[in-house]
């Protein structure tokens, strides 16, 4: 028996977008849509990379995106890819898909999935606290928009946004497959739980069962929020935001027992939706080519009992997140430095199988502290050639890791481009006192090279 997850919402999102596309077909004809086809190769280059299959994967991908500055009613940013011979690496990323209706020069309605700057800290660090993340590659997560109805009022020195929704779409993580009680190898970005436990001093295999909730149980959740931005974007600017919504991660509970006849451990996994309240505040000042400021966020998870008594489950602690930043930019070059501290936010477990000597099954944030330096470039060569690059270095003294990320696009013409990405990781092992996601992928150094064609 096999169980596959593309996780919770891949199939649901595809069907939802398909239905919306049929309803919005007349808008497609007038929208300024750009389609890009991609052929690329993803290689894992660490000598200690763990794989039962291979270290190199070939992809055929595409992206459909509308002009973000146009006045078209339909807006979208949808991408997907097929990994040849490795179906668990296939992906669909619906970053944005919405309709906008301008009521006046200052008032606009948006309906669908739309990205907004709710909190600068969350957007800068790709934490997925406010907006969900596309985590096909957890070391290079991408923001996705909230889904619902947005009402925005723009005045000369303030902007007000109200948001409400009956729908919830969580983080989109790596795909996995369970076959005959075992997590199948085939996706290097999915970290499998332990495959064995020690019983009577002997290593004993574990059979896993995933109690998948129905799409309606996950998706039909209410949320609401608002934000107020005020001041001059070219000088002193501030923002306050609040929301009450489901967390973008699902809480994972588990129960286990020993199958005496087969001397195997049997573990059942169960995901549940949990709510939290978020309060965010940003303040920044811009002077000539410099911009600096500080962004903060208070994350208060709900204490509701969402698991039955038999399940060992996570208990989430309140957290305060703070991030000062400074950036300098010209037309072709930019540098940014930022720091992140998270106070609180620990995850503990309660239940029969909970242990103080073992780290919790899940974490709320990818790390607790980090400093990042980023360098961006946008250089023109002749009329049609352009090089767009970004290099970032992230270091955590508390969580003991270093992460280097590089991306580049060399445009040969208006149609053809060469693309590339690289990620290098150095990290000490995670434990109950050093919980972070980066350490889980310490062997996943990566190099991607490819070509893209726009039509």
Short mmCIF file of C-alpha atoms in Angstrom, two decimals, residues 7-440:
data_model
loop_
_atom_site.label_atom_id
_atom_site.label_comp_id
_atom_site.label_asym_id
_atom_site.label_seq_id
_atom_site.Cartn_x
_atom_site.Cartn_y
_atom_site.Cartn_z
CA UNK A 7 1.73 18.11 -0.05
CA UNK A 8 -1.66 18.98 1.09
CA UNK A 9 -2.61 21.30 -1.61
CA UNK A 10 -0.80 20.58 -4.84
CA UNK A 11 -3.76 18.82 -6.43
CA UNK A 12 -6.25 21.14 -4.73
CA UNK A 13 -4.47 24.26 -5.96
CA UNK A 14 -4.29 22.90 -9.49
CA UNK A 15 -8.02 22.18 -9.54
CA UNK A 16 -8.81 25.55 -7.95
CA UNK A 17 -6.77 27.46 -10.51
CA UNK A 18 -8.27 25.38 -13.28
CA UNK A 19 -11.77 26.30 -12.16
CA UNK A 20 -10.87 29.97 -11.83
CA UNK A 21 -9.22 29.93 -15.24
CA UNK A 22 -12.45 28.71 -16.84
CA UNK A 23 -14.43 31.46 -15.11
CA UNK A 24 -11.88 34.10 -16.05
CA UNK A 25 -11.24 33.01 -19.64
CA UNK A 26 -12.45 36.34 -21.09
CA UNK A 27 -9.81 38.17 -19.02
CA UNK A 28 -6.95 36.05 -20.39
CA UNK A 29 -7.48 37.46 -23.87
CA UNK A 30 -6.75 41.03 -22.74
CA UNK A 31 -4.13 40.33 -20.04
CA UNK A 32 -0.46 40.97 -20.83
CA UNK A 33 0.80 37.45 -20.15
CA UNK A 34 4.44 36.39 -20.45
CA UNK A 35 5.27 32.69 -20.69
CA UNK A 36 8.77 31.38 -20.07
CA UNK A 37 9.92 27.83 -20.78
CA UNK A 38 12.91 26.44 -18.87
CA UNK A 39 15.26 23.51 -19.25
CA UNK A 40 17.62 23.07 -16.33
CA UNK A 41 19.72 20.59 -14.42
CA UNK A 42 19.81 20.37 -10.61
CA UNK A 43 22.93 18.77 -9.13
CA UNK A 44 23.83 17.95 -5.53
CA UNK A 45 27.56 18.55 -5.32
CA UNK A 46 28.44 17.76 -1.70
CA UNK A 47 30.78 14.72 -1.38
CA UNK A 48 28.68 13.56 1.59
CA UNK A 49 25.32 13.89 -0.17
CA UNK A 50 23.03 11.01 0.83
CA UNK A 51 21.05 9.48 -2.01
CA UNK A 52 19.86 6.01 -2.88
CA UNK A 53 19.25 7.05 -6.48
CA UNK A 54 21.28 9.83 -8.12
CA UNK A 55 22.77 13.27 -7.58
CA UNK A 56 21.68 14.97 -10.81
CA UNK A 57 18.12 15.70 -11.99
CA UNK A 58 16.83 17.20 -15.25
CA UNK A 59 13.75 19.42 -15.32
CA UNK A 60 11.36 20.86 -17.88
CA UNK A 61 9.59 23.89 -16.42
CA UNK A 62 7.43 26.87 -17.25
CA UNK A 63 6.29 30.13 -15.71
CA UNK A 64 3.23 32.21 -16.61
CA UNK A 65 3.30 35.75 -15.31
CA UNK A 66 1.41 38.96 -16.01
CA UNK A 67 2.94 42.44 -16.03
CA UNK A 68 2.79 43.63 -12.38
CA UNK A 69 2.56 47.28 -13.45
CA UNK A 70 -0.29 46.92 -15.94
CA UNK A 71 -3.90 47.85 -15.23
CA UNK A 72 -5.20 44.46 -16.38
CA UNK A 73 -7.90 42.92 -14.19
CA UNK A 74 -6.28 39.48 -14.05
CA UNK A 75 -2.92 39.02 -12.31
CA UNK A 76 -0.92 35.82 -11.90
CA UNK A 77 2.48 34.33 -11.21
CA UNK A 78 2.34 30.56 -11.69
CA UNK A 79 5.29 28.22 -12.26
CA UNK A 80 5.77 24.48 -12.43
CA UNK A 81 8.30 21.84 -13.31
CA UNK A 82 8.56 18.16 -14.17
CA UNK A 83 11.61 16.19 -13.03
CA UNK A 84 12.43 13.53 -15.59
CA UNK A 85 12.36 10.14 -13.88
CA UNK A 86 11.81 11.61 -10.38
CA UNK A 87 8.09 12.37 -9.88
CA UNK A 88 8.52 13.32 -6.22
CA UNK A 89 10.47 16.38 -7.38
CA UNK A 90 7.68 17.68 -9.63
CA UNK A 91 6.30 21.01 -8.41
CA UNK A 92 3.56 23.58 -8.93
CA UNK A 93 3.97 27.04 -7.39
CA UNK A 94 0.93 29.32 -7.53
CA UNK A 95 2.53 32.40 -6.03
CA UNK A 96 -0.26 34.77 -7.08
CA UNK A 97 -3.57 34.41 -8.91
CA UNK A 98 -6.14 37.16 -8.40
CA UNK A 99 -8.55 39.64 -9.97
CA UNK A 100 -8.36 43.35 -9.22
CA UNK A 101 -11.16 45.88 -9.52
CA UNK A 102 -10.34 49.56 -9.18
CA UNK A 103 -13.35 51.41 -7.74
CA UNK A 104 -11.74 54.85 -7.86
CA UNK A 105 -8.30 56.45 -7.97
CA UNK A 106 -7.79 55.57 -4.30
CA UNK A 107 -9.85 52.39 -3.72
CA UNK A 108 -9.18 48.88 -5.10
CA UNK A 109 -10.61 45.40 -4.43
CA UNK A 110 -8.55 42.22 -4.95
CA UNK A 111 -10.00 38.69 -4.99
CA UNK A 112 -7.77 35.62 -5.04
CA UNK A 113 -4.22 34.83 -3.98
CA UNK A 114 -2.13 38.00 -3.65
CA UNK A 115 1.24 38.87 -2.08
CA UNK A 116 1.50 41.96 0.10
CA UNK A 117 4.10 43.47 2.42
CA UNK A 118 2.35 42.67 5.70
CA UNK A 119 5.54 42.67 7.72
CA UNK A 120 9.00 43.53 6.43
CA UNK A 121 10.77 41.09 8.78
CA UNK A 122 8.71 38.15 7.54
CA UNK A 123 9.26 39.07 3.89
CA UNK A 124 12.99 39.76 4.25
CA UNK A 125 13.74 36.48 6.03
CA UNK A 126 11.20 34.25 4.19
CA UNK A 127 9.98 32.86 7.52
CA UNK A 128 6.43 32.12 6.41
CA UNK A 129 4.90 33.54 9.57
CA UNK A 130 2.46 35.90 7.83
CA UNK A 131 2.30 34.64 4.25
CA UNK A 132 2.75 30.97 3.32
CA UNK A 133 5.91 29.65 1.69
CA UNK A 134 6.70 27.53 -1.32
CA UNK A 135 9.30 25.20 0.27
CA UNK A 136 10.05 22.78 -2.55
CA UNK A 137 13.64 23.67 -1.64
CA UNK A 138 13.57 24.65 2.08
CA UNK A 139 16.94 26.43 1.79
CA UNK A 140 15.48 28.80 -0.82
CA UNK A 141 11.87 29.27 0.25
CA UNK A 142 9.66 31.69 -1.71
CA UNK A 143 6.73 33.77 -0.45
CA UNK A 144 3.22 33.01 -1.66
CA UNK A 145 0.20 35.26 -1.21
CA UNK A 146 -2.69 34.94 1.20
CA UNK A 147 -5.96 33.90 -0.42
CA UNK A 148 -9.15 35.88 0.07
CA UNK A 149 -10.72 39.32 -0.41
CA UNK A 150 -8.56 42.46 -0.02
CA UNK A 151 -9.81 46.05 0.16
CA UNK A 152 -7.09 48.70 -0.24
CA UNK A 153 -7.34 52.46 0.14
CA UNK A 154 -4.36 54.58 -1.01
CA UNK A 155 -4.06 58.17 0.20
CA UNK A 156 -1.06 60.51 -0.17
CA UNK A 157 0.38 59.70 3.26
CA UNK A 158 -1.30 56.48 4.32
CA UNK A 159 -2.50 53.14 2.93
CA UNK A 160 -5.17 50.97 4.58
CA UNK A 161 -5.72 47.27 3.74
CA UNK A 162 -8.49 45.03 5.09
CA UNK A 163 -8.39 41.27 4.47
CA UNK A 164 -10.88 38.45 5.09
CA UNK A 165 -11.10 34.88 3.84
CA UNK A 166 -12.94 31.58 4.40
CA UNK A 167 -10.02 29.71 2.78
CA UNK A 168 -6.63 28.66 4.11
CA UNK A 169 -3.64 27.36 2.14
CA UNK A 170 -0.60 26.37 4.26
CA UNK A 171 3.08 26.13 3.35
CA UNK A 172 3.76 23.99 0.30
CA UNK A 173 6.57 21.66 1.36
CA UNK A 174 8.55 18.88 -0.34
CA UNK A 175 6.57 15.91 -1.65
CA UNK A 176 6.86 12.50 -0.05
CA UNK A 177 5.55 8.98 -0.44
CA UNK A 178 4.85 6.25 2.13
CA UNK A 179 4.93 2.68 0.80
CA UNK A 180 4.41 -0.37 3.03
CA UNK A 181 4.91 1.76 6.14
CA UNK A 182 8.23 3.27 4.98
CA UNK A 183 9.03 6.76 3.67
CA UNK A 184 10.29 6.23 0.12
CA UNK A 185 13.61 7.81 -0.84
CA UNK A 186 13.42 9.98 -3.92
CA UNK A 187 13.17 13.59 -2.78
CA UNK A 188 16.40 14.99 -1.28
CA UNK A 189 14.46 17.94 0.19
CA UNK A 190 12.14 15.80 2.31
CA UNK A 191 13.69 14.82 5.63
CA UNK A 192 12.42 11.41 6.61
CA UNK A 193 11.64 10.60 10.26
CA UNK A 194 13.73 7.90 12.00
CA UNK A 195 13.47 4.53 10.27
CA UNK A 196 14.12 2.49 13.42
CA UNK A 197 13.99 2.58 17.22
CA UNK A 198 15.73 0.51 19.85
CA UNK A 199 13.56 -2.03 21.70
CA UNK A 200 15.20 -4.52 24.07
CA UNK A 201 18.61 -3.26 22.87
CA UNK A 202 17.77 -4.21 19.28
CA UNK A 203 17.20 -1.88 16.34
CA UNK A 204 13.56 -2.28 15.36
CA UNK A 205 11.98 -1.02 12.13
CA UNK A 206 9.12 1.50 12.22
CA UNK A 207 5.97 1.29 10.11
CA UNK A 208 4.48 4.75 9.45
CA UNK A 209 0.90 5.61 8.66
CA UNK A 210 -0.17 9.12 7.68
CA UNK A 211 -3.75 10.07 8.58
CA UNK A 212 -4.35 12.52 5.77
CA UNK A 213 -7.16 15.00 6.46
CA UNK A 214 -9.64 15.81 3.71
CA UNK A 215 -9.00 18.98 1.70
CA UNK A 216 -12.14 20.59 3.16
CA UNK A 217 -10.92 19.97 6.73
CA UNK A 218 -7.74 21.87 5.95
CA UNK A 219 -8.87 24.51 3.47
CA UNK A 220 -12.15 25.70 5.01
CA UNK A 221 -10.69 27.94 7.73
CA UNK A 222 -11.49 31.60 8.42
CA UNK A 223 -8.98 34.42 8.72
CA UNK A 224 -8.97 38.22 8.80
CA UNK A 225 -6.44 40.99 9.08
CA UNK A 226 -5.63 44.64 8.49
CA UNK A 227 -2.60 46.87 7.99
CA UNK A 228 -2.01 50.61 8.06
CA UNK A 229 1.02 52.15 6.38
CA UNK A 230 1.74 55.83 6.98
CA UNK A 231 4.36 58.45 6.21
CA UNK A 232 6.45 59.25 3.14
CA UNK A 233 8.05 56.26 1.30
CA UNK A 234 10.94 58.59 0.35
CA UNK A 235 11.55 59.64 3.97
CA UNK A 236 10.10 58.40 7.28
CA UNK A 237 7.68 55.49 6.88
CA UNK A 238 5.87 53.25 9.37
CA UNK A 239 3.47 50.33 9.27
CA UNK A 240 1.25 48.44 11.73
CA UNK A 241 -0.48 45.15 10.93
CA UNK A 242 -2.64 42.55 12.68
CA UNK A 243 -4.14 39.23 11.65
CA UNK A 244 -5.88 36.22 13.16
CA UNK A 245 -5.42 33.22 10.93
CA UNK A 246 -4.31 29.58 10.79
CA UNK A 247 -0.54 29.14 11.05
CA UNK A 248 1.09 28.36 7.72
CA UNK A 249 2.49 25.15 9.18
CA UNK A 250 0.34 22.20 10.20
CA UNK A 251 0.85 20.83 13.71
CA UNK A 252 1.97 17.18 13.59
CA UNK A 253 0.79 14.78 16.29
CA UNK A 254 1.78 11.13 16.57
CA UNK A 255 1.04 7.95 18.46
CA UNK A 256 2.92 4.65 18.51
CA UNK A 257 2.85 1.09 19.74
CA UNK A 258 4.84 -2.14 19.41
CA UNK A 259 3.67 -4.89 17.10
CA UNK A 260 4.85 -7.83 19.23
CA UNK A 261 4.13 -10.43 16.52
CA UNK A 262 6.46 -8.74 14.02
CA UNK A 263 8.66 -6.87 16.54
CA UNK A 264 8.00 -3.60 14.70
CA UNK A 265 7.12 -0.17 15.92
CA UNK A 266 3.92 1.28 14.44
CA UNK A 267 3.66 5.08 14.32
CA UNK A 268 0.63 7.06 13.17
CA UNK A 269 1.11 10.70 12.09
CA UNK A 270 -1.74 13.21 12.12
CA UNK A 271 -1.63 16.86 10.90
CA UNK A 272 -3.95 19.48 12.38
CA UNK A 273 -4.61 23.16 11.68
CA UNK A 274 -3.90 25.57 14.54
CA UNK A 275 -4.53 29.31 14.79
CA UNK A 276 -2.37 32.19 15.90
CA UNK A 277 -2.56 35.98 16.26
CA UNK A 278 0.09 38.20 14.69
CA UNK A 279 0.94 41.82 15.48
CA UNK A 280 3.63 43.46 13.36
CA UNK A 281 5.29 46.84 13.24
CA UNK A 282 7.85 48.40 10.85
CA UNK A 283 9.58 51.76 10.85
CA UNK A 284 12.16 52.91 8.30
CA UNK A 285 13.89 56.06 7.13
CA UNK A 286 15.25 56.76 3.66
CA UNK A 287 18.02 59.28 3.04
CA UNK A 288 19.33 59.62 -0.50
CA UNK A 289 20.58 56.11 -1.41
CA UNK A 290 20.39 54.71 2.12
CA UNK A 291 17.40 53.11 3.82
CA UNK A 292 17.48 51.72 7.36
CA UNK A 293 14.96 50.64 9.94
CA UNK A 294 13.69 47.94 12.26
CA UNK A 295 10.84 45.46 11.91
CA UNK A 296 9.18 43.48 14.71
CA UNK A 297 6.57 40.79 15.07
CA UNK A 298 4.66 39.20 17.97
CA UNK A 299 3.43 35.66 17.27
CA UNK A 300 0.85 34.26 19.73
CA UNK A 301 -0.28 30.67 18.94
CA UNK A 302 -3.69 29.55 20.13
CA UNK A 303 -3.77 27.22 23.15
CA UNK A 304 -6.82 25.28 21.92
CA UNK A 305 -6.82 21.47 22.29
CA UNK A 306 -6.76 20.30 18.67
CA UNK A 307 -5.57 16.72 19.33
CA UNK A 308 -7.25 13.87 21.17
CA UNK A 309 -5.63 12.75 24.43
CA UNK A 310 -3.95 9.69 22.89
CA UNK A 311 -1.84 11.79 20.52
CA UNK A 312 1.60 13.12 21.45
CA UNK A 313 1.43 16.67 20.12
CA UNK A 314 3.40 19.93 19.92
CA UNK A 315 2.81 22.86 22.27
CA UNK A 316 3.83 26.24 20.83
CA UNK A 317 5.35 29.08 22.82
CA UNK A 318 4.69 32.77 22.13
CA UNK A 319 7.48 34.53 20.25
CA UNK A 320 8.83 38.02 19.68
CA UNK A 321 10.86 38.56 16.48
CA UNK A 322 13.06 41.61 15.87
CA UNK A 323 15.11 42.52 12.79
CA UNK A 324 17.07 45.75 12.22
CA UNK A 325 18.29 46.37 8.65
CA UNK A 326 20.21 48.82 6.48
CA UNK A 327 20.49 48.94 2.69
CA UNK A 328 22.22 51.03 0.05
CA UNK A 329 21.31 50.99 -3.63
CA UNK A 330 22.13 52.64 -6.94
CA UNK A 331 20.55 51.88 -10.29
CA UNK A 332 22.84 48.91 -10.92
CA UNK A 333 24.13 47.85 -7.51
CA UNK A 334 22.79 47.25 -4.00
CA UNK A 335 23.95 46.03 -0.59
CA UNK A 336 21.79 45.03 2.39
CA UNK A 337 22.69 43.95 5.93
CA UNK A 338 20.12 42.61 8.36
CA UNK A 339 19.99 40.74 11.67
CA UNK A 340 17.29 38.52 13.17
CA UNK A 341 16.62 37.58 16.80
CA UNK A 342 13.72 35.37 17.90
CA UNK A 343 12.84 35.39 21.60
CA UNK A 344 10.68 32.42 22.59
CA UNK A 345 8.97 30.37 19.91
CA UNK A 346 10.15 27.01 21.27
CA UNK A 347 8.19 23.85 20.53
CA UNK A 348 7.64 21.28 23.28
CA UNK A 349 5.71 18.04 23.16
CA UNK A 350 3.06 16.64 25.46
CA UNK A 351 1.74 13.09 25.52
CA UNK A 352 2.73 9.50 26.21
CA UNK A 353 5.74 9.53 23.85
CA UNK A 354 7.07 12.99 24.78
CA UNK A 355 10.62 13.13 26.11
CA UNK A 356 12.74 15.96 27.52
CA UNK A 357 15.84 14.30 26.05
CA UNK A 358 14.64 14.45 22.45
CA UNK A 359 13.96 17.36 20.13
CA UNK A 360 10.36 17.97 19.10
CA UNK A 361 9.20 16.53 15.79
CA UNK A 362 8.67 19.99 14.29
CA UNK A 363 9.95 23.56 14.66
CA UNK A 364 8.15 26.89 14.22
CA UNK A 365 11.01 28.84 12.64
CA UNK A 366 13.95 27.74 10.48
CA UNK A 367 16.38 29.23 13.04
CA UNK A 368 16.41 31.45 16.15
CA UNK A 369 19.15 33.96 15.27
CA UNK A 370 21.04 35.00 12.14
CA UNK A 371 22.87 37.80 10.36
CA UNK A 372 22.69 38.19 6.59
CA UNK A 373 24.63 40.24 4.04
CA UNK A 374 23.25 40.50 0.49
CA UNK A 375 24.75 41.99 -2.66
CA UNK A 376 22.62 42.57 -5.77
CA UNK A 377 23.63 43.64 -9.27
CA UNK A 378 21.81 44.59 -12.46
CA UNK A 379 24.30 45.29 -15.27
CA UNK A 380 23.62 46.10 -18.92
CA UNK A 381 25.85 45.09 -21.84
CA UNK A 382 25.02 46.70 -25.18
CA UNK A 383 21.31 46.99 -25.93
CA UNK A 384 19.89 43.56 -25.22
CA UNK A 385 22.36 41.82 -22.91
CA UNK A 386 21.86 42.10 -19.15
CA UNK A 387 23.26 40.31 -16.08
CA UNK A 388 21.08 40.12 -12.94
CA UNK A 389 22.75 38.62 -9.87
CA UNK A 390 22.24 38.19 -6.14
CA UNK A 391 24.66 36.83 -3.54
CA UNK A 392 23.72 36.34 0.11
CA UNK A 393 25.67 35.05 3.10
CA UNK A 394 23.76 34.05 6.24
CA UNK A 395 25.57 33.24 9.49
CA UNK A 396 24.10 32.11 12.81
CA UNK A 397 26.24 32.12 15.92
CA UNK A 398 23.45 30.65 18.04
CA UNK A 399 22.34 27.94 15.61
CA UNK A 400 25.88 27.31 14.33
CA UNK A 401 25.45 27.40 10.55
CA UNK A 402 26.62 29.27 7.44
CA UNK A 403 24.56 29.44 4.26
CA UNK A 404 25.69 30.93 0.94
CA UNK A 405 23.16 31.45 -1.85
CA UNK A 406 23.87 32.70 -5.38
CA UNK A 407 21.48 33.33 -8.26
CA UNK A 408 22.18 34.75 -11.72
CA UNK A 409 20.36 35.41 -14.98
CA UNK A 410 22.24 36.43 -18.12
CA UNK A 411 19.86 37.76 -20.76
CA UNK A 412 21.27 37.20 -24.23
CA UNK A 413 18.28 38.88 -25.86
CA UNK A 414 14.66 39.66 -25.17
CA UNK A 415 13.87 35.97 -25.67
CA UNK A 416 16.83 33.86 -24.46
CA UNK A 417 18.51 33.71 -21.05
CA UNK A 418 20.95 31.53 -19.16
CA UNK A 419 19.98 30.91 -15.52
CA UNK A 420 21.87 29.52 -12.54
CA UNK A 421 21.64 29.04 -8.78
CA UNK A 422 23.96 27.66 -6.11
CA UNK A 423 23.67 26.93 -2.39
CA UNK A 424 26.45 25.94 0.00
CA UNK A 425 25.78 24.89 3.60
CA UNK A 426 27.99 24.38 6.63
CA UNK A 427 26.28 23.48 9.90
CA UNK A 428 26.76 21.64 13.15
CA UNK A 429 24.27 18.87 13.98
CA UNK A 430 20.90 19.95 15.35
CA UNK A 431 19.76 18.79 18.79
CA UNK A 432 17.12 19.68 21.35
CA UNK A 433 19.06 22.85 22.26
CA UNK A 434 19.84 23.81 18.67
CA UNK A 435 16.70 23.28 16.62
CA UNK A 436 17.00 24.63 13.08
CA UNK A 437 16.09 23.54 9.56
CA UNK A 438 19.40 24.44 7.94
CA UNK A 439 21.32 21.67 9.76
CA UNK A 440 18.96 19.09 8.25
#
